[in-house]
Amino acid sequence: MALQKLVLLAAAMLARAETTIEERQAAAGPEAWAAAHSQAAAALARMSQQDKINMVTGVGWDKGPCVGNTSPINSIGYPQICLQDGPLGIRFGTGVTAFTPGIQAASTWDIELIRQRARYLGEEARGTGVHVLLGPVGGALGKIPHGGRNWEGFGADPYITGIAMKESIEAIQSVGVQANAKHYIANEQELNRETMSSNVDDRTLHELYLWPFADAVHANVASVMCSYNKLNGTWACENDKALNQLLKKELGFQGYVVSDWNAQHSTNAAANNGMDMTMPGSDFNGRNILWGPQLNNAVNGGQVQRSRLDDMCKRILAAWYLVGQNKGGYPAINIRANVQDNHKENVRAVARDGTVLLKNDGILPLSKPKKIAVVGSHSVVNPKGMNSCVDKGCNEGALGMGWGSGSVNYPYFVAPYDALRTRAQADGTQISLHSSDSTNGVQNVVSGADAAIVVVTANSGEGYITVEGNAGDRNNLDPWHNGNQLVQAVAQSNKNVIVVVHSTGPVILETILNTPGVRAVVWGGLPSQENGNALVDILYGLVSPSGKLVYTIGKSASDYGTSVIRGDDNFREGLFIDYRHFDQARIEPRFEFGFGLSYTNFTFSDLTISSTATAGPAKGQTIPGGPADLWETVATVTAVIKNTGAVAGAEVPQLYLTLPSSAPASPPKQLRGFAKLKLAPGESGTATFNLRRRDLSFWDTRAQQWVVPAGDFGVSVGASSRDIRLTGMLKA
Ligand code: NOJ
């Protein structure tokens, strides 16, 4: 269809009062943006300069119902816009679902659950009148295992993060809510995040940190949040390279860039280098205002062109039109509305299917044990109240999410002990509890139990809160509250120990694994409000575990080759983060990226590879996300997975590519495909991996293009990044 016709079609859809979700999705893309921009241009013509300044400047900290607010512009029927955290639910809501964090969603490797989660999130945003939901998180990517906010994102790999970004953005926007991809870019730690520079080389920037944002732009994300840090010496929110050259030109981003809260440092440089909206509009004292009247003066004085101010507004308006928020009927802002519906079902499913079984000598699944014991302060709800710590800034009681602006209130909380007690009552199992982390007296509680379930945690969050000496980033990768000693004490008098770990990221498990009597380790991750229910589902085999790690669990913290940096971070590890580093440096992880056990077994067979890939650069016309041909499927790989065990289960076959030797030094293997197959005993299914041109490309720093290298690509399909079951080749 000719582009013009598509533009007309998209414009017609956007103008009609009620478009369906399917129509809106079909209308998304370059044509939809073109239509939205032409509507924006028409509205802009009716705005005064003061209206324009108001549109791009937040009303000031703590001056409106949401964490970010702009003023209404009555002449064009533009409402007061509400921007609200965050990536796992509506912050400060009292009738909202506490969805699972991004890291848990990614650990399911289940596109349907990821999509459903985001769709429900979008519905809750809409129901509370939130126009812009401040998520999903595509960075921190998690190059530093201690990184405080890694859990808000989707794991230490750009490919799975990118897929999760795309699915989440499409789902949020399908219900008429603007998504926000954050934090752009290279904001990998909390320490000094507001002063440090992330100095990242061009190839690493493209292949790791920009990658998920390309997915976000390709998914037509409405807005992007520039981060607190500097990139290569210049603040991210006034960085011409990051905002104008990469995001808007190279990726063809049509929406707007909003500052992280108080991440703006200048009036003119921010405006001229690509920032489009400032939040919250003042500093946190409400005093220092960099846009508002200042921007007005700069425009009048010619330091900022009028056309730049117009461009900011057009982008903001276009995003508003794109998702159909102009159509009326948008619910009034009411953060306290009850919008939970049946969304807890998704929380339970993600909590359960994102749980990773790390070790099992056969003790699991449990079957009507006579007696169980439950141990640890993290097995019960925080005695002070499930929402007693501001922004979840404490580590007391069962853990469901990390702390900071990306946390929400729990509507209810089912802790491990709550759910285990319910199950024990139904089974006639005797249950005992030791609800502290002290080793005193624990041995009496656990002795004679068929299963002694010890719950340990590790927590992290955003740097404005320090919890037990951890200023956002973790000080170490050990279990908190003497978790190792607690497990050892339990194992002294019980040889049926099941360790459950709830954590924001990798924990060194060597002590626990070396303790005789530890028979199973269940990685519960961050299961939010359905913590205990999800755990019972797994422990009792209601569902076979099917989660897989989205980061590496090393044998020691030093094995990662990265850590929190004081001062500027030169990203010396380059492309070699997480499993890319363990593979390259030939370090044996304890549990590799992509690892996870099941109660059944799967075989892999019948690898097929077909390819039309040609070596050379991508040259297509730029669409949202970059050159159009980067996004075309150029090769398809299939494999047959069979459930050969006795129970139903789900396997996550993963495809890793090895670039040909003609490419410059590259990670030995990179994730480039995955699928989740739910299979009954004896059943087989086919996993299909579509490889896009970008999946075969590296960033050629000299040509400044994505290039498919000539030669043989290694294709590895397996059950984890190290459990490779099938190998083959494809040529370009
Ligand atoms: C700062 C955080 O970095 C960002 O993620 C959040 O959206 C804003 N604060 C608003 O709370």
Coordinates of N, CA, C and O and ligand atoms in Angstrom, one line a residue, residues 67 85 91 134 149 152 182-183 193 225 228 260-261 405 462, ligand 1:
V67 N 3.7 11.9 40.1 CA 5.1 12.3 40.3 C 5.5 13.3 39.3 O 6.4 14.1 39.5
D85 N 5.2 6.7 38.1 CA 5.9 5.4 38.3 C 4.8 4.4 38.4 O 3.7 4.6 39.0
R91 N 2.6 3.6 41.4 CA 3.2 4.0 42.6 C 2.2 4.8 43.4 O 1.5 5.7 42.9
L134 N 5.7 5.3 33.7 CA 7.2 5.4 33.6 C 7.8 4.1 33.7 O 8.4 3.6 34.7
R149 N 19.4 -1.3 40.8 CA 18.1 -1.3 40.1 C 18.0 -2.3 39.0 O 17.0 -2.3 38.2
E152 N 14.6 -3.9 38.2 CA 13.5 -3.3 37.5 C 13.4 -3.6 36.0 O 12.4 -3.4 35.4
K182 N 13.1 3.7 29.8 CA 14.0 4.3 30.7 C 15.1 3.3 31.1 O 14.9 2.1 31.0
H183 N 16.2 3.7 31.6 CA 16.8 5.1 31.7 C 17.9 5.2 30.7 O 18.8 4.4 30.7
R193 N 25.2 8.1 40.8 CA 24.6 8.2 39.5 C 24.3 9.6 38.9 O 24.2 9.8 37.8
M225 N 13.1 8.3 28.7 CA 13.6 9.1 29.8 C 15.1 9.1 29.8 O 15.7 8.1 29.8
Y228 N 20.3 10.1 34.7 CA 21.0 11.1 35.5 C 22.4 11.2 35.2 O 23.0 12.3 35.3
D260 N 14.9 12.4 33.4 CA 14.6 11.8 34.7 C 14.5 13.0 35.7 O 14.8 14.1 35.4
W261 N 13.9 12.7 36.9 CA 13.5 13.7 37.8 C 14.7 14.5 38.3 O 15.5 14.0 39.1
S405 N 11.8 4.2 43.6 CA 10.6 4.7 42.9 C 9.9 3.7 42.1 O 8.8 3.8 41.7
E462 N 16.9 1.7 44.8 CA 17.4 3.0 44.3 C 18.2 3.7 45.4 O 17.8 3.7 46.6
Ligands
NOJ1 C1 13.9 8.8 39.5 C2 14.0 7.5 38.9 O1 15.3 7.2 38.4 C3 13.0 7.2 37.8 O2 13.0 5.9 37.4 C4 11.6 7.6 38.3 O3 10.7 7.4 37.2 C5 11.6 9.1 38.7 N1 12.6 9.2 39.8 C6 10.3 9.6 39.2 O4 10.0 9.0 40.4

